PDB file of C-alpha atoms in Angstrom:
ATOM      1  CA  SER F  52     -45.744 -52.550 -32.076  1.00  0.00           C
ATOM      2  CA  CYS F  53     -44.139 -49.613 -30.872  1.00  0.00           C
ATOM      3  CA  VAL F  54     -41.414 -51.285 -28.102  1.00  0.00           C
ATOM      4  CA  ALA F  55     -41.052 -54.024 -30.857  1.00  0.00           C
ATOM      5  CA  TYR F  56     -40.114 -51.242 -33.710  1.00  0.00           C
ATOM      6  CA  TYR F  57     -37.949 -49.759 -30.846  1.00  0.00           C
ATOM      7  CA  ASN F  58     -35.854 -52.384 -30.205  1.00  0.00           C
ATOM      8  CA  ILE F  59     -35.409 -53.343 -34.047  1.00  0.00           C
ATOM      9  CA  GLU F  60     -34.355 -49.740 -34.500  1.00  0.00           C
ATOM     10  CA  ARG F  61     -31.884 -49.865 -31.787  1.00  0.00           C
ATOM     11  CA  GLU F  62     -30.507 -53.407 -32.664  1.00  0.00           C
ATOM     12  CA  ARG F  63     -29.865 -51.996 -36.348  1.00  0.00           C
ATOM     13  CA  ARG F  64     -28.443 -49.011 -34.974  1.00  0.00           C
ATOM     14  CA  LEU F  65     -26.159 -50.650 -32.976  1.00  0.00           C
ATOM     15  CA  GLU F  66     -24.774 -53.261 -35.436  1.00  0.00           C
ATOM     16  CA  THR F  67     -24.123 -49.881 -37.940  1.00  0.00           C
ATOM     17  CA  ALA F  68     -21.964 -48.603 -35.290  1.00  0.00           C
ATOM     18  CA  MET F  69     -20.415 -51.890 -34.413  1.00  0.00           C
ATOM     19  CA  GLY F  70     -19.576 -51.894 -38.168  1.00  0.00           C
ATOM     20  CA  ARG F  71     -17.543 -48.596 -37.779  1.00  0.00           C
ATOM     21  CA  VAL F  72     -15.616 -49.515 -35.104  1.00  0.00           C
ATOM     22  CA  VAL F  73     -11.960 -50.664 -36.023  1.00  0.00           C
ATOM     23  CA  SER F  74     -10.538 -53.512 -34.334  1.00  0.00           C
ATOM     24  CA  SER F  75      -7.547 -55.733 -34.750  1.00  0.00           C
ATOM     25  CA  GLU F  76      -9.878 -58.762 -35.812  1.00  0.00           C
ATOM     26  CA  SER F  77     -10.542 -57.371 -38.916  1.00  0.00           C
ATOM     27  CA  GLY F  78      -7.299 -56.318 -40.505  1.00  0.00           C
ATOM     28  CA  GLY F  79      -6.628 -53.269 -38.309  1.00  0.00           C
ATOM     29  CA  TRP F  80      -6.264 -49.665 -40.123  1.00  0.00           C
ATOM     30  CA  SER F  81      -3.226 -48.691 -42.002  1.00  0.00           C
ATOM     31  CA  PRO F  82      -2.470 -44.694 -42.649  1.00  0.00           C
ATOM     32  CA  ASN F  83      -2.096 -43.739 -45.929  1.00  0.00           C
ATOM     33  CA  PRO F  84       1.347 -43.569 -46.545  1.00  0.00           C
ATOM     34  CA  GLU F  85       1.510 -40.478 -48.801  1.00  0.00           C
ATOM     35  CA  VAL F  86       0.080 -38.816 -45.372  1.00  0.00           C
ATOM     36  CA  MET F  87       1.406 -40.362 -42.813  1.00  0.00           C
ATOM     37  CA  ALA F  88       5.183 -41.096 -43.324  1.00  0.00           C
ATOM     38  CA  PRO F  89       6.800 -44.068 -41.405  1.00  0.00           C
ATOM     39  CA  ARG F  90       8.219 -42.825 -37.643  1.00  0.00           C
ATOM     40  CA  LYS F  91      11.804 -43.156 -36.598  1.00  0.00           C
ATOM     41  CA  PHE F  92      12.719 -44.320 -33.273  1.00  0.00           C
ATOM     42  CA  GLU F  93      15.461 -44.021 -30.920  1.00  0.00           C
ATOM     43  CA  LEU F  94      16.474 -45.712 -27.638  1.00  0.00           C
ATOM     44  CA  THR F  95      15.473 -43.855 -24.259  1.00  0.00           C
ATOM     45  CA  LYS F  96      15.612 -44.360 -20.765  1.00  0.00           C
ATOM     46  CA  TRP F  97      12.433 -45.884 -20.894  1.00  0.00           C
ATOM     47  CA  GLY F  98      12.972 -48.132 -24.069  1.00  0.00           C
ATOM     48  CA  TRP F  99      12.684 -47.228 -27.679  1.00  0.00           C
ATOM     49  CA  PHE F 100      10.314 -44.565 -28.428  1.00  0.00           C
ATOM     50  CA  PRO F 101       9.453 -42.687 -31.499  1.00  0.00           C
ATOM     51  CA  LYS F 102      11.656 -39.408 -32.312  1.00  0.00           C
ATOM     52  CA  ASP F 103      10.114 -35.891 -31.822  1.00  0.00           C
ATOM     53  CA  ASP F 104       7.988 -35.058 -34.748  1.00  0.00           C
ATOM     54  CA  GLY F 105       4.275 -34.484 -35.294  1.00  0.00           C
ATOM     55  CA  PHE F 106       2.729 -37.545 -33.942  1.00  0.00           C
ATOM     56  CA  GLY F 107       4.540 -36.445 -29.972  1.00  0.00           C
ATOM     57  CA  ALA F 108       7.754 -35.021 -28.503  1.00  0.00           C
ATOM     58  CA  SER F 109      10.585 -37.751 -27.897  1.00  0.00           C
ATOM     59  CA  GLY F 110      11.415 -39.298 -24.867  1.00  0.00           C
ATOM     60  CA  LYS F 111       7.871 -39.317 -23.680  1.00  0.00           C
ATOM     61  CA  PRO F 112       5.839 -42.759 -23.733  1.00  0.00           C
ATOM     62  CA  ALA F 113       3.371 -42.179 -26.772  1.00  0.00           C
ATOM     63  CA  ILE F 114       0.509 -43.528 -24.522  1.00  0.00           C
ATOM     64  CA  GLY F 115      -3.147 -42.238 -24.901  1.00  0.00           C
ATOM     65  CA  GLY F 116      -4.980 -40.279 -28.156  1.00  0.00           C
ATOM     66  CA  PRO F 117      -7.720 -40.026 -29.618  1.00  0.00           C
ATOM     67  CA  TRP F 118     -10.421 -42.736 -29.140  1.00  0.00           C
ATOM     68  CA  SER F 119     -13.921 -43.901 -29.643  1.00  0.00           C
ATOM     69  CA  LEU F 120     -16.166 -46.805 -28.142  1.00  0.00           C
ATOM     70  CA  ILE F 121     -19.660 -47.917 -27.244  1.00  0.00           C
ATOM     71  CA  ASP F 122     -20.948 -47.769 -23.551  1.00  0.00           C
ATOM     72  CA  PHE F 123     -23.418 -50.665 -23.921  1.00  0.00           C
ATOM     73  CA  ARG F 124     -24.781 -49.935 -20.414  1.00  0.00           C
ATOM     74  CA  VAL F 125     -25.974 -46.758 -21.848  1.00  0.00           C
ATOM     75  CA  ALA F 126     -26.677 -48.187 -25.143  1.00  0.00           C
ATOM     76  CA  SER F 127     -29.365 -50.590 -23.410  1.00  0.00           C
ATOM     77  CA  ARG F 128     -31.421 -47.417 -21.642  1.00  0.00           C
ATOM     78  CA  ALA F 129     -31.098 -45.031 -24.205  1.00  0.00           C
ATOM     79  CA  PRO F 130     -29.992 -44.037 -27.666  1.00  0.00           C
ATOM     80  CA  ILE F 131     -26.612 -44.868 -28.751  1.00  0.00           C
ATOM     81  CA  ARG F 132     -24.025 -41.774 -27.698  1.00  0.00           C
ATOM     82  CA  ARG F 133     -20.675 -41.287 -29.283  1.00  0.00           C
ATOM     83  CA  TYR F 134     -17.811 -39.272 -27.780  1.00  0.00           C
ATOM     84  CA  LEU F 135     -14.825 -38.399 -29.986  1.00  0.00           C
ATOM     85  CA  SER F 136     -12.453 -36.740 -28.237  1.00  0.00           C
ATOM     86  CA  SER F 137      -9.316 -34.720 -29.417  1.00  0.00           C
ATOM     87  CA  SER F 138      -6.317 -32.832 -28.422  1.00  0.00           C
ATOM     88  CA  ALA F 139      -5.525 -29.432 -29.938  1.00  0.00           C
ATOM     89  CA  SER F 140      -2.102 -30.599 -30.049  1.00  0.00           C
ATOM     90  CA  GLY F 141      -3.134 -33.571 -31.985  1.00  0.00           C
ATOM     91  CA  PRO F 142      -2.506 -34.639 -35.416  1.00  0.00           C
ATOM     92  CA  LYS F 143      -4.234 -32.914 -38.269  1.00  0.00           C
ATOM     93  CA  VAL F 144      -5.627 -35.509 -40.235  1.00  0.00           C
ATOM     94  CA  THR F 145      -6.938 -35.095 -43.561  1.00  0.00           C
ATOM     95  CA  GLY F 146      -7.821 -36.714 -46.603  1.00  0.00           C
ATOM     96  CA  PRO F 147      -9.748 -39.900 -46.641  1.00  0.00           C
ATOM     97  CA  ALA F 148      -8.507 -40.665 -42.958  1.00  0.00           C
ATOM     98  CA  ALA F 149     -10.589 -37.680 -41.819  1.00  0.00           C
ATOM     99  CA  ASN F 150     -13.474 -38.066 -44.052  1.00  0.00           C
ATOM    100  CA  LYS F 151     -14.006 -41.499 -42.636  1.00  0.00           C
ATOM    101  CA  THR F 152     -13.381 -40.091 -38.791  1.00  0.00           C
ATOM    102  CA  GLN F 153     -16.010 -37.106 -39.297  1.00  0.00           C
ATOM    103  CA  GLY F 154     -18.426 -39.635 -41.002  1.00  0.00           C
ATOM    104  CA  ILE F 155     -19.230 -41.210 -37.354  1.00  0.00           C
ATOM    105  CA  GLY F 156     -22.265 -40.871 -36.084  1.00  0.00           C
ATOM    106  CA  SER F 157     -24.453 -38.331 -37.790  1.00  0.00           C
ATOM    107  CA  GLY F 158     -22.306 -37.318 -40.556  1.00  0.00           C
ATOM    108  CA  LYS F 159     -22.289 -33.526 -39.385  1.00  0.00           C
ATOM    109  CA  GLY F 160     -20.270 -33.486 -36.633  1.00  0.00           C
ATOM    110  CA  ALA F 161     -16.318 -33.337 -36.433  1.00  0.00           C
ATOM    111  CA  PRO F 162     -13.350 -34.418 -34.562  1.00  0.00           C
ATOM    112  CA  GLY F 163     -14.146 -33.048 -30.775  1.00  0.00           C
ATOM    113  CA  THR F 164     -17.582 -32.623 -30.496  1.00  0.00           C
ATOM    114  CA  PHE F 165     -20.606 -34.557 -28.881  1.00  0.00           C
ATOM    115  CA  ILE F 166     -23.055 -36.478 -31.361  1.00  0.00           C
ATOM    116  CA  LYS F 167     -26.253 -38.130 -29.767  1.00  0.00           C
ATOM    117  CA  ASP F 168     -28.251 -39.953 -32.088  1.00  0.00           C
ATOM    118  CA  ARG F 169     -31.933 -40.365 -31.589  1.00  0.00           C
ATOM    119  CA  GLY F 170     -33.957 -43.392 -30.938  1.00  0.00           C
ATOM    120  CA  PRO F 171     -37.321 -44.073 -32.787  1.00  0.00           C
ATOM    121  CA  VAL F 172     -39.440 -43.442 -30.023  1.00  0.00           C
ATOM    122  CA  SER F 173     -38.895 -40.080 -28.288  1.00  0.00           C
ATOM    123  CA  TRP F 174     -41.255 -37.912 -25.519  1.00  0.00           C
ATOM    124  CA  PRO F 175     -42.507 -35.729 -27.809  1.00  0.00           C
ATOM    125  CA  SER F 176     -43.496 -38.275 -30.001  1.00  0.00           C
ATOM    126  CA  LEU F 177     -44.851 -40.763 -26.880  1.00  0.00           C
ATOM    127  CA  PHE F 178     -47.165 -37.181 -25.841  1.00  0.00           C
ATOM    128  CA  MET F 179     -48.743 -37.309 -29.693  1.00  0.00           C
ATOM    129  CA  VAL F 180     -49.625 -40.793 -29.180  1.00  0.00           C
ATOM    130  CA  GLY F 181     -51.102 -40.531 -26.043  1.00  0.00           C
ATOM    131  CA  LEU F 182     -52.956 -37.301 -27.055  1.00  0.00           C
ATOM    132  CA  ALA F 183     -54.232 -39.131 -30.294  1.00  0.00           C
ATOM    133  CA  ALA F 184     -55.332 -42.211 -28.083  1.00  0.00           C
ATOM    134  CA  ALA F 185     -57.262 -39.847 -25.169  1.00  0.00           C
ATOM    135  CA  SER F 186     -59.086 -37.738 -28.581  1.00  0.00           C
ATOM    136  CA  CYS F 187     -60.420 -41.263 -29.887  1.00  0.00           C
ATOM    137  CA  VAL F 188     -61.341 -42.346 -26.271  1.00  0.00           C
ATOM    138  CA  ALA F 189     -63.320 -39.207 -25.912  1.00  0.00           C
ATOM    139  CA  TYR F 190     -64.701 -39.112 -29.640  1.00  0.00           C
ATOM    140  CA  TYR F 191     -66.086 -42.726 -28.986  1.00  0.00           C
ATOM    141  CA  ASN F 192     -67.656 -41.949 -25.592  1.00  0.00           C
ATOM    142  CA  ILE F 193     -69.503 -38.923 -27.215  1.00  0.00           C
ATOM    143  CA  GLU F 194     -70.824 -41.000 -30.310  1.00  0.00           C
ATOM    144  CA  ARG F 195     -72.003 -43.512 -27.941  1.00  0.00           C
ATOM    145  CA  GLU F 196     -73.888 -41.165 -26.077  1.00  0.00           C
ATOM    146  CA  ARG F 197     -75.482 -39.437 -29.254  1.00  0.00           C
ATOM    147  CA  ARG F 198     -76.382 -42.604 -30.774  1.00  0.00           C
ATOM    148  CA  LEU F 199     -78.000 -43.744 -27.151  1.00  0.00           C
ATOM    149  CA  GLU F 200     -80.153 -40.698 -26.946  1.00  0.00           C
ATOM    150  CA  THR F 201     -80.969 -41.328 -30.524  1.00  0.00           C
ATOM    151  CA  ALA F 202     -82.069 -45.164 -29.985  1.00  0.00           C
ATOM    152  CA  MET F 203     -83.968 -44.149 -26.690  1.00  0.00           C
ATOM    153  CA  GLY F 204     -85.881 -41.421 -28.789  1.00  0.00           C
ATOM    154  CA  ARG F 205     -86.409 -43.835 -31.424  1.00  0.00           C
ATOM    155  CA  VAL F 206     -88.023 -46.646 -28.920  1.00  0.00           C
ATOM    156  CA  VAL F 207     -91.915 -47.451 -29.940  1.00  0.00           C
ATOM    157  CA  SER F 208     -94.010 -49.354 -27.911  1.00  0.00           C
ATOM    158  CA  THR F 209     -96.114 -52.139 -29.304  1.00  0.00           C
ATOM    159  CA  GLY F 210     -99.474 -53.578 -27.753  1.00  0.00           C
ATOM    160  CA  LYS F 211    -101.662 -52.144 -24.998  1.00  0.00           C
ATOM    161  CA  PRO F 212    -101.081 -52.126 -21.513  1.00  0.00           C
ATOM    162  CA  ALA F 213    -103.277 -54.424 -19.923  1.00  0.00           C
ATOM    163  CA  ILE F 214    -105.218 -51.694 -17.423  1.00  0.00           C
ATOM    164  CA  GLY F 215    -108.853 -51.430 -17.659  1.00  0.00           C
ATOM    165  CA  GLY F 216    -111.964 -53.922 -18.392  1.00  0.00           C
ATOM    166  CA  PRO F 217    -115.394 -54.561 -17.637  1.00  0.00           C
ATOM    167  CA  TRP F 218    -116.667 -53.025 -14.755  1.00  0.00           C
ATOM    168  CA  SER F 219    -120.145 -52.353 -13.023  1.00  0.00           C
ATOM    169  CA  LEU F 220    -120.487 -49.573 -10.055  1.00  0.00           C
ATOM    170  CA  ILE F 221    -124.248 -47.712  -8.868  1.00  0.00           C
ATOM    171  CA  ASP F 222    -124.155 -43.690  -9.806  1.00  0.00           C
ATOM    172  CA  LEU F 223    -125.854 -41.178  -7.160  1.00  0.00           C
ATOM    173  CA  ASP F 224    -129.398 -41.887  -8.495  1.00  0.00           C
ATOM    174  CA  GLY F 225    -129.029 -45.828  -7.191  1.00  0.00           C
ATOM    175  CA  ASN F 226    -128.514 -46.837 -10.852  1.00  0.00           C
ATOM    176  CA  LEU F 227    -126.143 -49.581 -11.941  1.00  0.00           C
ATOM    177  CA  VAL F 228    -123.663 -48.272 -14.420  1.00  0.00           C
ATOM    178  CA  THR F 229    -121.152 -50.413 -16.284  1.00  0.00           C
ATOM    179  CA  ASN F 230    -118.448 -49.475 -19.015  1.00  0.00           C
ATOM    180  CA  VAL F 231    -120.805 -50.288 -22.094  1.00  0.00           C
ATOM    181  CA  SER F 232    -122.539 -47.284 -20.469  1.00  0.00           C
ATOM    182  CA  PHE F 233    -120.078 -45.186 -22.103  1.00  0.00           C
ATOM    183  CA  GLN F 234    -119.608 -46.325 -25.566  1.00  0.00           C
ATOM    184  CA  GLY F 235    -119.011 -43.630 -27.733  1.00  0.00           C
ATOM    185  CA  LYS F 236    -118.034 -41.329 -25.047  1.00  0.00           C
ATOM    186  CA  TRP F 237    -114.352 -40.276 -24.104  1.00  0.00           C
ATOM    187  CA  LEU F 238    -113.912 -40.898 -20.311  1.00  0.00           C
ATOM    188  CA  LEU F 239    -111.635 -38.715 -17.947  1.00  0.00           C
ATOM    189  CA  LEU F 240    -111.766 -41.583 -14.893  1.00  0.00           C
ATOM    190  CA  TYR F 241    -110.207 -40.539 -11.476  1.00  0.00           C
ATOM    191  CA  PHE F 242    -110.076 -42.664  -8.168  1.00  0.00           C
ATOM    192  CA  GLY F 243    -110.327 -40.762  -5.175  1.00  0.00           C
ATOM    193  CA  PHE F 244    -112.507 -40.636  -1.614  1.00  0.00           C
ATOM    194  CA  ALA F 245    -114.707 -37.701  -0.266  1.00  0.00           C
ATOM    195  CA  ARG F 246    -112.772 -37.285   2.795  1.00  0.00           C
ATOM    196  CA  CYS F 247    -109.222 -36.544   1.042  1.00  0.00           C
ATOM    197  CA  PRO F 248    -108.138 -33.417   2.426  1.00  0.00           C
ATOM    198  CA  ASP F 249    -106.420 -32.028  -0.407  1.00  0.00           C
ATOM    199  CA  ILE F 250    -105.092 -33.808  -3.178  1.00  0.00           C
ATOM    200  CA  CYS F 251    -108.519 -35.666  -4.659  1.00  0.00           C
ATOM    201  CA  PRO F 252    -110.198 -31.977  -4.508  1.00  0.00           C
ATOM    202  CA  SER F 253    -106.659 -30.559  -6.567  1.00  0.00           C
ATOM    203  CA  GLU F 254    -107.473 -33.142  -9.037  1.00  0.00           C
ATOM    204  CA  MET F 255    -111.008 -32.396  -9.208  1.00  0.00           C
ATOM    205  CA  LEU F 256    -110.708 -28.764  -9.842  1.00  0.00           C
ATOM    206  CA  LYS F 257    -107.779 -29.445 -12.711  1.00  0.00           C
ATOM    207  CA  ILE F 258    -109.979 -31.910 -14.718  1.00  0.00           C
ATOM    208  CA  GLY F 259    -112.695 -29.206 -14.349  1.00  0.00           C
ATOM    209  CA  ARG F 260    -110.597 -26.638 -15.467  1.00  0.00           C
ATOM    210  CA  VAL F 261    -109.673 -28.914 -18.633  1.00  0.00           C
ATOM    211  CA  ILE F 262    -113.274 -29.236 -19.564  1.00  0.00           C
ATOM    212  CA  ASP F 263    -113.787 -25.812 -19.624  1.00  0.00           C
ATOM    213  CA  GLN F 264    -110.812 -25.152 -21.619  1.00  0.00           C
ATOM    214  CA  LEU F 265    -111.735 -27.867 -24.430  1.00  0.00           C
ATOM    215  CA  LYS F 266    -115.329 -26.211 -24.095  1.00  0.00           C
ATOM    216  CA  GLU F 267    -113.979 -23.006 -25.178  1.00  0.00           C
ATOM    217  CA  THR F 268    -111.526 -23.819 -27.744  1.00  0.00           C
ATOM    218  CA  HIS F 269    -112.797 -27.287 -29.173  1.00  0.00           C
ATOM    219  CA  PRO F 270    -116.726 -27.665 -28.043  1.00  0.00           C
ATOM    220  CA  GLU F 271    -117.360 -30.618 -30.576  1.00  0.00           C
ATOM    221  CA  LEU F 272    -114.403 -32.488 -28.886  1.00  0.00           C
ATOM    222  CA  ALA F 273    -115.644 -31.289 -25.278  1.00  0.00           C
ATOM    223  CA  SER F 274    -119.006 -32.634 -25.877  1.00  0.00           C
ATOM    224  CA  LYS F 275    -117.500 -35.776 -26.334  1.00  0.00           C
ATOM    225  CA  ILE F 276    -115.931 -36.080 -22.987  1.00  0.00           C
ATOM    226  CA  VAL F 277    -117.210 -37.517 -19.520  1.00  0.00           C
ATOM    227  CA  PRO F 278    -115.298 -37.290 -16.371  1.00  0.00           C
ATOM    228  CA  LEU F 279    -115.870 -39.973 -13.546  1.00  0.00           C
ATOM    229  CA  PHE F 280    -115.206 -39.944 -10.322  1.00  0.00           C
ATOM    230  CA  VAL F 281    -114.838 -43.419  -8.431  1.00  0.00           C
ATOM    231  CA  SER F 282    -115.009 -43.925  -5.048  1.00  0.00           C
ATOM    232  CA  VAL F 283    -111.879 -45.834  -3.270  1.00  0.00           C
ATOM    233  CA  ASP F 284    -113.616 -45.571   0.194  1.00  0.00           C
ATOM    234  CA  PRO F 285    -117.222 -47.471  -0.085  1.00  0.00           C
ATOM    235  CA  ALA F 286    -117.673 -47.746   3.473  1.00  0.00           C
ATOM    236  CA  ARG F 287    -117.869 -43.881   4.088  1.00  0.00           C
ATOM    237  CA  ASP F 288    -118.542 -42.674   0.789  1.00  0.00           C
ATOM    238  CA  SER F 289    -122.742 -43.182   0.863  1.00  0.00           C
ATOM    239  CA  LEU F 290    -124.751 -41.920  -2.126  1.00  0.00           C
ATOM    240  CA  SER F 291    -125.640 -38.832   0.047  1.00  0.00           C
ATOM    241  CA  ALA F 292    -122.388 -38.190   1.122  1.00  0.00           C
ATOM    242  CA  LEU F 293    -121.117 -38.141  -2.322  1.00  0.00           C
ATOM    243  CA  LYS F 294    -124.287 -35.869  -3.373  1.00  0.00           C
ATOM    244  CA  THR F 295    -122.955 -33.266  -0.915  1.00  0.00           C
ATOM    245  CA  TYR F 296    -119.467 -33.603  -2.236  1.00  0.00           C
ATOM    246  CA  ALA F 297    -120.236 -33.324  -5.761  1.00  0.00           C
ATOM    247  CA  GLN F 298    -121.854 -29.704  -5.138  1.00  0.00           C
ATOM    248  CA  ASP F 299    -118.160 -28.417  -4.924  1.00  0.00           C
ATOM    249  CA  PHE F 300    -116.848 -29.492  -8.476  1.00  0.00           C
ATOM    250  CA  HIS F 301    -117.750 -29.418 -12.137  1.00  0.00           C
ATOM    251  CA  PRO F 302    -121.202 -30.440 -13.153  1.00  0.00           C
ATOM    252  CA  ASP F 303    -120.224 -32.642 -15.723  1.00  0.00           C
ATOM    253  CA  PHE F 304    -118.929 -34.757 -13.529  1.00  0.00           C
ATOM    254  CA  ILE F 305    -120.557 -38.125 -12.711  1.00  0.00           C
ATOM    255  CA  PHE F 306    -119.656 -39.673  -9.118  1.00  0.00           C
ATOM    256  CA  LEU F 307    -119.877 -43.388  -8.751  1.00  0.00           C
ATOM    257  CA  THR F 308    -119.532 -45.965  -5.760  1.00  0.00           C
ATOM    258  CA  GLY F 309    -120.733 -49.803  -4.875  1.00  0.00           C
ATOM    259  CA  SER F 310    -119.942 -52.490  -2.720  1.00  0.00           C
ATOM    260  CA  PRO F 311    -116.245 -52.903  -1.441  1.00  0.00           C
ATOM    261  CA  THR F 312    -116.124 -55.692  -3.846  1.00  0.00           C
ATOM    262  CA  GLN F 313    -116.882 -53.855  -7.059  1.00  0.00           C
ATOM    263  CA  VAL F 314    -114.815 -50.997  -5.958  1.00  0.00           C
ATOM    264  CA  GLN F 315    -111.818 -53.456  -5.555  1.00  0.00           C
ATOM    265  CA  GLN F 316    -112.450 -55.275  -8.797  1.00  0.00           C
ATOM    266  CA  MET F 317    -112.225 -52.228 -10.735  1.00  0.00           C
ATOM    267  CA  ALA F 318    -109.274 -50.603  -8.470  1.00  0.00           C
ATOM    268  CA  LYS F 319    -107.466 -54.039  -9.544  1.00  0.00           C
ATOM    269  CA  LYS F 320    -108.303 -53.847 -13.463  1.00  0.00           C
ATOM    270  CA  TYR F 321    -106.801 -50.247 -13.630  1.00  0.00           C
ATOM    271  CA  ARG F 322    -103.762 -51.170 -11.289  1.00  0.00           C
ATOM    272  CA  VAL F 323    -104.925 -48.774  -8.750  1.00  0.00           C
ATOM    273  CA  TYR F 324    -103.036 -48.779  -5.379  1.00  0.00           C
ATOM    274  CA  VAL F 325    -105.505 -48.246  -2.576  1.00  0.00           C
ATOM    275  CA  SER F 326    -104.768 -48.484   1.243  1.00  0.00           C
ATOM    276  CA  LYS F 327    -106.536 -47.732   4.579  1.00  0.00           C
ATOM    277  CA  ALA F 328    -104.145 -45.701   6.675  1.00  0.00           C
ATOM    278  CA  GLU F 329    -104.546 -46.284  10.285  1.00  0.00           C
ATOM    279  CA  GLU F 330    -107.605 -44.956  12.151  1.00  0.00           C
ATOM    280  CA  THR F 331    -107.613 -42.338  14.634  1.00  0.00           C
ATOM    281  CA  GLU F 332    -109.346 -42.336  18.406  1.00  0.00           C
ATOM    282  CA  ASP F 333    -112.612 -41.010  17.154  1.00  0.00           C
ATOM    283  CA  GLY F 334    -112.237 -43.650  13.863  1.00  0.00           C
ATOM    284  CA  ASP F 335    -111.120 -41.191  11.442  1.00  0.00           C
ATOM    285  CA  TYR F 336    -108.694 -42.735   8.940  1.00  0.00           C
ATOM    286  CA  LEU F 337    -107.398 -41.611   5.380  1.00  0.00           C
ATOM    287  CA  VAL F 338    -106.953 -43.851   2.347  1.00  0.00           C
ATOM    288  CA  ASP F 339    -103.742 -43.897   0.168  1.00  0.00           C
ATOM    289  CA  HIS F 340    -104.274 -43.912  -3.210  1.00  0.00           C
ATOM    290  CA  SER F 341    -102.878 -43.647  -6.735  1.00  0.00           C
ATOM    291  CA  ILE F 342    -103.011 -40.226  -8.233  1.00  0.00           C
ATOM    292  CA  VAL F 343    -103.493 -40.675 -12.119  1.00  0.00           C
ATOM    293  CA  VAL F 344    -106.112 -39.766 -14.644  1.00  0.00           C
ATOM    294  CA  TYR F 345    -107.329 -42.355 -17.389  1.00  0.00           C
ATOM    295  CA  PHE F 346    -108.220 -41.350 -20.660  1.00  0.00           C
ATOM    296  CA  HIS F 347    -110.518 -43.702 -22.366  1.00  0.00           C
ATOM    297  CA  ASP F 348    -111.300 -43.453 -26.252  1.00  0.00           C
ATOM    298  CA  ASP F 349    -114.500 -43.911 -27.294  1.00  0.00           C
ATOM    299  CA  GLY F 350    -113.909 -47.554 -27.690  1.00  0.00           C
ATOM    300  CA  GLY F 351    -113.359 -48.066 -24.104  1.00  0.00           C
ATOM    301  CA  GLU F 352    -109.758 -48.796 -24.641  1.00  0.00           C
ATOM    302  CA  LEU F 353    -107.135 -46.671 -22.597  1.00  0.00           C
ATOM    303  CA  SER F 354    -105.499 -43.682 -24.716  1.00  0.00           C
ATOM    304  CA  ASP F 355    -103.296 -41.987 -22.112  1.00  0.00           C
ATOM    305  CA  CYS F 356    -102.795 -41.145 -18.534  1.00  0.00           C
ATOM    306  CA  PHE F 357    -102.045 -38.089 -17.064  1.00  0.00           C
ATOM    307  CA  THR F 358    -100.093 -37.440 -13.575  1.00  0.00           C
ATOM    308  CA  GLN F 359    -100.440 -35.095 -10.498  1.00  0.00           C
ATOM    309  CA  SER F 360     -97.246 -33.196 -12.178  1.00  0.00           C
ATOM    310  CA  MET F 361     -99.046 -32.637 -15.368  1.00  0.00           C
ATOM    311  CA  ARG F 362    -100.837 -28.832 -15.965  1.00  0.00           C
ATOM    312  CA  PRO F 363    -104.350 -28.544 -17.411  1.00  0.00           C
ATOM    313  CA  LYS F 364    -103.096 -27.017 -20.502  1.00  0.00           C
ATOM    314  CA  ASP F 365    -100.451 -29.771 -20.757  1.00  0.00           C
ATOM    315  CA  ILE F 366    -103.792 -32.333 -20.323  1.00  0.00           C
ATOM    316  CA  ALA F 367    -105.730 -30.402 -22.513  1.00  0.00           C
ATOM    317  CA  GLU F 368    -103.477 -30.351 -25.796  1.00  0.00           C
ATOM    318  CA  LYS F 369    -102.898 -33.956 -25.182  1.00  0.00           C
ATOM    319  CA  ILE F 370    -106.630 -34.863 -25.067  1.00  0.00           C
ATOM    320  CA  VAL F 371    -106.845 -32.628 -28.028  1.00  0.00           C
ATOM    321  CA  GLU F 372    -104.160 -34.487 -29.884  1.00  0.00           C
ATOM    322  CA  ARG F 373    -105.455 -38.316 -28.680  1.00  0.00           C
ATOM    323  CA  MET F 374    -109.044 -37.447 -30.296  1.00  0.00           C
ATOM    324  CA  SER F 375    -107.669 -35.591 -33.463  1.00  0.00           C
ATOM    325  CA  ASN F 376    -105.470 -38.941 -34.414  1.00  0.00           C
ATOM    326  CA  ALA F 377    -108.276 -41.404 -33.798  1.00  0.00           C
ATOM    327  CA  GLN F 378    -110.747 -39.037 -36.156  1.00  0.00           C
ATOM    328  CA  GLN F 379    -108.029 -39.259 -38.589  1.00  0.00           C
TER     329      GLN F 379
END
């Protein structure tokens, strides 16, 4: 649009300027007889030339003088430039002719001055257009990021994750325990193994601190929570081994194990990653597994999950929030 407007405006100014150029085809220009008297001529060695008067000296060819043309090579690349030249000794034109001469260009010039007509597009205007465009782009990007953040904050998940389900294991007394055995209780379920060197003990101690904190701040809620430990290494975690292991942790913990098939089925239902590492020369090995604490409500449904990076205080606050909302 700017380029088209510039071309149209340039053509218009060209036509306006061309209309002011005097040519012989348009009938020429006749001086005002009251100002310009007819000249007298005489025969010289060069031929007939005007006599000595205000237009020039006698005996010299009256060639040259003030003129005004348009350089179309310049006009095609830049705004029209008009050059009006005159001589100090030239004729002093007054009256309507002087008004016409001074009217060429911007209307404020005078003979012998340089008049430059500006086009519709200039460097300052281009700079302002570029600045406005850059501002619009920046505002759009900022607004898009803000709306995206707002939309991300409004994402609402629907349905329930397909985690958990019926299971059956054995407790330290050798009794069969299923998910139905804990109906009406809120469960903190953790998968690990007794020979874990550092991560499992750390998570077990963290769950113990959560239980103690809830007993101090919310004893009624803490009485409804049962922490469970499920072994993912049934080949080595026998009942006697788990009894020895349980002595180092919170007394409320219930330790469960079972056959390899029972443990694999339960781990699969809870999407727990379990992988046996390479054995050492003495037959010892580690077990890689997911580090997640599953929090079940009193109906057996998954309420929340707590990762390794969460602090005991954060977990306790989440538990209180979930249990309080369930009671409303």
